[in-house]
Amino acid sequence: MDLTAFLLLVGLGALVFYVLCGRPRKGKNLPPGPPAGLPILGQLLQIDRTKIFSDTVGRWADEYGPIFGVRLGGYDCFFLNDPKLIRDTLNDPALNGRPDNRVWKTMASGNHGILFADGPTWAEQRRFTLRHLREFGFGKNAMETLILEEARDLFDGFRTDAAAGRSVTGLGRRFSLAVLSSLWFIVSGERLNHDDPELKDILEDVFRQMDDVFSKGILSFVPALATVAPERSGYNGLLRAFERATVFMKSYITQHENSRVEGQPREDRKSVV
């Protein structure tokens, strides 16, 4: 087969795929939004990958209003840019679903946990998690002391950077570490060290890979790239980052299990409960 025939075949295949799977939905009641865009890709090429995804969404919101629709890859996506609309949507159980694609299933390890899981499994695991976290002190007055300690360490780090003439950057990462440390203490009775270089490197890797996949990349909208180009799409990098985090946390779990004494509650846990 010569090159011309091959290109024609590829083009015909793309057209058939677009007609069958990639055409945007049409209807009178759909919100406004930009034109359908390119076959298969939709408006993905309009996303500025040098910035976070919300910058592009903000530009669309300025043009199309508080609710608008965009075709991104194989998905018709609808965005809300109004506090009341967002609050009402988050409180509607019918809108609590997650995308059903390979990337999200990877994040949920199939369909587990409370962040990326979906359906009845998510609801059950959410109830289970909240019930046991409350038994360990989550939401109780005793947790206030723990939160204040984390806040103190957080601001001590800011002051250290400022005194050394360094810019106080990476606020999202640093606040996330403080929250993670609070929850980790409830679960394990130990606080995480904010200055642990291994932990900071792992969290930075996880956040960077998630930014590349969800905020700057197109993998979550074209999940087939995980198979076609797993390295270039960021899929493999995301897997490696989560594996590092899993190994790190399992080391704490193993240490906790090995130090357990049957019938003797831990003193650090009692201080929270």
Short mmCIF file of C-alpha atoms in Angstrom, two decimals:
data_model
loop_
_atom_site.label_atom_id
_atom_site.label_comp_id
_atom_site.label_asym_id
_atom_site.label_seq_id
_atom_site.Cartn_x
_atom_site.Cartn_y
_atom_site.Cartn_z
CA MET A 1 0.00 0.00 0.00
CA ASP A 2 1.51 3.35 -1.03
CA LEU A 3 1.58 6.41 1.22
CA THR A 4 -1.38 8.15 -0.46
CA ALA A 5 -3.64 5.16 -0.05
CA PHE A 6 -2.53 4.75 3.57
CA LEU A 7 -3.29 8.40 4.38
CA LEU A 8 -6.68 8.14 2.72
CA LEU A 9 -7.46 5.03 4.75
CA VAL A 10 -6.42 6.74 7.99
CA GLY A 11 -8.47 9.81 7.11
CA LEU A 12 -11.52 7.69 6.27
CA GLY A 13 -11.14 5.78 9.53
CA ALA A 14 -10.93 9.03 11.52
CA LEU A 15 -14.02 10.36 9.75
CA VAL A 16 -16.00 7.19 10.51
CA PHE A 17 -14.90 7.30 14.14
CA TYR A 18 -15.92 10.95 14.38
CA VAL A 19 -19.33 10.32 12.83
CA LEU A 20 -20.03 7.32 15.07
CA CYS A 21 -18.37 8.35 18.33
CA GLY A 22 -17.05 11.88 18.21
CA ARG A 23 -19.87 14.10 17.02
CA PRO A 24 -21.02 16.60 19.59
CA ARG A 25 -24.53 16.22 20.85
CA LYS A 26 -27.09 18.64 19.49
CA GLY A 27 -30.19 19.83 21.25
CA LYS A 28 -32.24 22.90 21.98
CA ASN A 29 -31.57 22.86 25.71
CA LEU A 30 -27.77 22.57 25.66
CA PRO A 31 -25.90 25.56 27.12
CA PRO A 32 -23.87 27.89 24.89
CA GLY A 33 -20.25 27.21 24.09
CA PRO A 34 -17.55 27.35 21.44
CA PRO A 35 -18.00 25.55 18.09
CA ALA A 36 -17.59 21.78 18.02
CA GLY A 37 -13.93 21.99 16.99
CA LEU A 38 -11.89 19.29 15.30
CA PRO A 39 -12.96 15.67 14.80
CA ILE A 40 -12.01 13.45 17.74
CA LEU A 41 -10.14 16.29 19.53
CA GLY A 42 -12.95 18.82 19.81
CA GLN A 43 -11.60 21.99 21.48
CA LEU A 44 -8.59 20.32 23.11
CA LEU A 45 -6.12 22.28 20.98
CA GLN A 46 -7.51 25.55 22.38
CA ILE A 47 -6.31 24.63 25.86
CA ASP A 48 -3.15 26.55 26.77
CA ARG A 49 -0.86 23.80 28.07
CA THR A 50 1.61 26.37 29.45
CA LYS A 51 -0.97 27.30 32.09
CA ILE A 52 -3.38 25.47 34.34
CA PHE A 53 -6.65 24.29 32.81
CA SER A 54 -8.74 26.77 34.81
CA ASP A 55 -7.18 29.68 32.88
CA THR A 56 -8.69 28.40 29.63
CA VAL A 57 -11.99 27.63 31.36
CA GLY A 58 -12.03 31.17 32.77
CA ARG A 59 -11.60 32.60 29.28
CA TRP A 60 -14.54 30.54 28.02
CA ALA A 61 -16.64 31.58 31.03
CA ASP A 62 -16.01 35.26 30.27
CA GLU A 63 -17.29 34.69 26.74
CA TYR A 64 -20.17 32.23 27.25
CA GLY A 65 -21.46 32.90 30.76
CA PRO A 66 -21.89 31.00 34.05
CA ILE A 67 -22.78 27.66 32.40
CA PHE A 68 -21.39 26.50 29.07
CA GLY A 69 -20.57 23.33 27.18
CA VAL A 70 -17.37 22.31 25.41
CA ARG A 71 -16.48 19.24 23.35
CA LEU A 72 -13.21 17.85 24.73
CA GLY A 73 -12.01 14.64 23.10
CA GLY A 74 -14.85 12.16 23.22
CA TYR A 75 -16.75 14.00 25.95
CA ASP A 76 -19.35 16.73 26.04
CA CYS A 77 -18.19 18.69 29.09
CA PHE A 78 -20.27 21.26 30.94
CA PHE A 79 -18.71 23.90 33.16
CA LEU A 80 -20.22 25.98 35.95
CA ASN A 81 -18.90 29.40 36.92
CA ASP A 82 -21.43 30.50 39.51
CA PRO A 83 -21.26 29.75 43.27
CA LYS A 84 -24.96 28.89 43.60
CA LEU A 85 -24.95 26.63 40.55
CA ILE A 86 -21.84 24.85 41.81
CA ARG A 87 -23.31 24.39 45.31
CA ASP A 88 -26.60 23.06 43.98
CA THR A 89 -24.78 20.68 41.62
CA LEU A 90 -22.49 19.31 44.33
CA ASN A 91 -25.52 18.66 46.53
CA ASP A 92 -27.34 16.72 43.81
CA PRO A 93 -26.62 12.95 44.15
CA ALA A 94 -27.52 12.44 40.49
CA LEU A 95 -24.47 14.49 39.50
CA ASN A 96 -21.89 12.80 41.75
CA GLY A 97 -20.56 10.41 39.08
CA ARG A 98 -17.01 10.09 37.79
CA PRO A 99 -15.88 9.63 34.18
CA ASP A 100 -15.80 6.00 33.13
CA ASN A 101 -12.40 5.72 31.49
CA ARG A 102 -9.05 4.06 32.03
CA VAL A 103 -7.35 7.07 33.62
CA TRP A 104 -9.96 7.53 36.34
CA LYS A 105 -10.11 3.80 37.00
CA THR A 106 -6.33 3.85 37.45
CA MET A 107 -6.65 6.65 40.01
CA ALA A 108 -9.33 4.65 41.83
CA SER A 109 -7.39 1.35 41.60
CA GLY A 110 -10.38 -0.06 39.77
CA ASN A 111 -13.24 1.46 41.75
CA HIS A 112 -11.95 1.95 45.29
CA GLY A 113 -11.55 4.82 47.70
CA ILE A 114 -13.58 8.03 47.98
CA LEU A 115 -11.84 10.44 45.61
CA PHE A 116 -12.11 8.73 42.24
CA ALA A 117 -14.53 5.82 42.78
CA ASP A 118 -18.08 5.92 41.50
CA GLY A 119 -21.61 4.67 42.15
CA PRO A 120 -22.80 2.62 45.16
CA THR A 121 -19.22 1.55 45.90
CA TRP A 122 -18.20 5.20 46.41
CA ALA A 123 -21.20 5.88 48.66
CA GLU A 124 -20.50 2.82 50.81
CA GLN A 125 -16.79 3.52 51.17
CA ARG A 126 -17.45 7.18 51.94
CA ARG A 127 -19.81 6.21 54.80
CA PHE A 128 -17.29 3.65 56.08
CA THR A 129 -14.40 6.13 55.97
CA LEU A 130 -16.24 8.98 57.67
CA ARG A 131 -17.64 6.70 60.39
CA HIS A 132 -14.22 5.38 61.36
CA LEU A 133 -12.50 8.75 61.06
CA ARG A 134 -15.04 10.17 63.53
CA GLU A 135 -14.30 7.31 65.91
CA PHE A 136 -10.63 8.35 65.75
CA GLY A 137 -11.37 12.02 66.44
CA PHE A 138 -12.21 13.54 63.06
CA GLY A 139 -14.54 16.53 63.50
CA LYS A 140 -14.23 16.53 67.31
CA ASN A 141 -13.01 19.40 69.46
CA ALA A 142 -9.83 17.51 70.29
CA MET A 143 -8.80 17.80 66.67
CA GLU A 144 -8.51 21.58 67.02
CA THR A 145 -5.20 21.21 68.85
CA LEU A 146 -3.85 19.01 66.08
CA ILE A 147 -4.92 21.49 63.39
CA LEU A 148 -3.27 24.35 65.29
CA GLU A 149 -0.02 22.38 65.51
CA GLU A 150 -0.05 21.78 61.77
CA ALA A 151 -0.83 25.45 61.11
CA ARG A 152 2.05 26.45 63.40
CA ASP A 153 4.49 24.22 61.53
CA LEU A 154 3.18 25.51 58.22
CA PHE A 155 3.72 29.16 59.13
CA ASP A 156 7.08 28.40 60.72
CA GLY A 157 8.12 27.10 57.32
CA PHE A 158 6.89 30.31 55.69
CA ARG A 159 8.87 32.41 58.18
CA THR A 160 12.00 30.31 57.60
CA ASP A 161 11.76 30.86 53.85
CA ALA A 162 11.14 34.58 54.28
CA ALA A 163 14.06 34.98 56.71
CA ALA A 164 16.36 33.22 54.24
CA GLY A 165 15.24 35.51 51.42
CA ARG A 166 13.40 32.71 49.60
CA SER A 167 10.03 33.26 47.95
CA VAL A 168 7.14 31.51 49.67
CA THR A 169 5.98 29.29 46.83
CA GLY A 170 4.13 26.03 46.32
CA LEU A 171 1.32 26.98 48.69
CA GLY A 172 -1.02 24.33 47.33
CA ARG A 173 1.51 21.58 47.98
CA ARG A 174 2.37 22.84 51.45
CA PHE A 175 -1.24 23.20 52.56
CA SER A 176 -1.98 19.72 51.18
CA LEU A 177 0.88 18.28 53.24
CA ALA A 178 -0.51 19.92 56.40
CA VAL A 179 -3.98 18.46 55.76
CA LEU A 180 -2.49 15.04 54.96
CA SER A 181 -0.46 15.12 58.15
CA SER A 182 -3.58 15.88 60.24
CA LEU A 183 -5.49 12.97 58.73
CA TRP A 184 -2.47 10.71 58.99
CA PHE A 185 -2.16 11.42 62.71
CA ILE A 186 -5.81 10.46 63.22
CA VAL A 187 -5.26 7.17 61.41
CA SER A 188 -1.79 6.21 62.62
CA GLY A 189 -1.07 8.33 65.69
CA GLU A 190 1.97 9.91 63.99
CA ARG A 191 2.42 13.25 62.32
CA LEU A 192 4.24 13.52 59.04
CA ASN A 193 7.47 15.50 59.00
CA HIS A 194 6.98 18.59 56.82
CA ASP A 195 10.71 18.70 56.14
CA ASP A 196 11.11 15.05 55.15
CA PRO A 197 12.86 15.34 51.75
CA GLU A 198 11.57 11.97 50.54
CA LEU A 199 7.96 12.80 51.39
CA LYS A 200 8.22 16.27 49.83
CA ASP A 201 9.73 14.81 46.67
CA ILE A 202 7.00 12.14 46.41
CA LEU A 203 4.19 14.66 46.90
CA GLU A 204 5.76 17.02 44.38
CA ASP A 205 5.98 14.16 41.89
CA VAL A 206 2.32 13.20 42.43
CA PHE A 207 1.09 16.78 42.10
CA ARG A 208 3.26 17.41 39.04
CA GLN A 209 2.00 14.30 37.27
CA MET A 210 -1.62 15.12 38.13
CA ASP A 211 -1.14 18.66 36.83
CA ASP A 212 0.33 17.32 33.59
CA VAL A 213 -2.53 14.84 33.13
CA PHE A 214 -5.55 16.79 34.39
CA SER A 215 -4.66 20.49 34.29
CA LYS A 216 -2.36 20.78 31.29
CA GLY A 217 -2.72 17.51 29.39
CA ILE A 218 -5.40 15.82 27.31
CA LEU A 219 -5.07 12.26 28.63
CA SER A 220 -8.20 12.44 30.80
CA PHE A 221 -10.23 13.45 27.71
CA VAL A 222 -8.54 11.06 25.27
CA PRO A 223 -7.85 8.03 27.49
CA ALA A 224 -6.87 5.93 24.46
CA LEU A 225 -3.52 7.74 24.65
CA ALA A 226 -2.73 5.63 27.72
CA THR A 227 -2.49 2.67 25.35
CA VAL A 228 -1.16 4.38 22.22
CA ALA A 229 1.46 6.60 23.89
CA PRO A 230 1.65 5.74 27.60
CA GLU A 231 4.95 7.56 28.18
CA ARG A 232 4.39 10.72 26.16
CA SER A 233 0.81 11.12 27.41
CA GLY A 234 1.94 11.09 31.04
CA TYR A 235 0.09 7.88 31.92
CA ASN A 236 3.23 5.96 32.89
CA GLY A 237 4.51 8.91 34.90
CA LEU A 238 1.24 9.02 36.82
CA LEU A 239 1.51 5.30 37.59
CA ARG A 240 5.09 5.67 38.82
CA ALA A 241 4.20 8.62 41.05
CA PHE A 242 1.30 6.78 42.69
CA GLU A 243 3.42 3.67 43.14
CA ARG A 244 6.05 5.74 44.97
CA ALA A 245 3.37 7.18 47.26
CA THR A 246 1.92 3.72 47.90
CA VAL A 247 5.31 2.24 48.82
CA PHE A 248 6.02 5.16 51.17
CA MET A 249 2.69 4.82 52.98
CA LYS A 250 2.96 1.03 53.20
CA SER A 251 6.24 1.42 55.07
CA TYR A 252 4.37 3.37 57.78
CA ILE A 253 1.59 0.77 57.83
CA THR A 254 4.07 -2.10 58.20
CA GLN A 255 5.88 -0.30 61.01
CA HIS A 256 2.54 0.38 62.72
CA GLU A 257 1.49 -3.27 62.46
CA ASN A 258 4.81 -4.57 63.77
CA SER A 259 4.68 -2.32 66.85
CA ARG A 260 1.12 -3.19 67.77
CA VAL A 261 0.56 -4.89 71.13
CA GLU A 262 -2.60 -6.96 71.41
CA GLY A 263 -5.14 -5.46 73.82
CA GLN A 264 -3.16 -2.25 74.44
CA PRO A 265 -4.50 0.94 72.79
CA ARG A 266 -1.87 3.40 71.71
CA GLU A 267 -1.40 6.43 73.96
CA ASP A 268 -1.07 8.81 71.01
CA ARG A 269 -4.40 7.58 69.62
CA LYS A 270 -6.13 8.02 73.00
CA SER A 271 -4.98 11.64 73.09
CA VAL A 272 -7.03 12.34 69.96
CA VAL A 273 -10.11 10.27 70.79
#
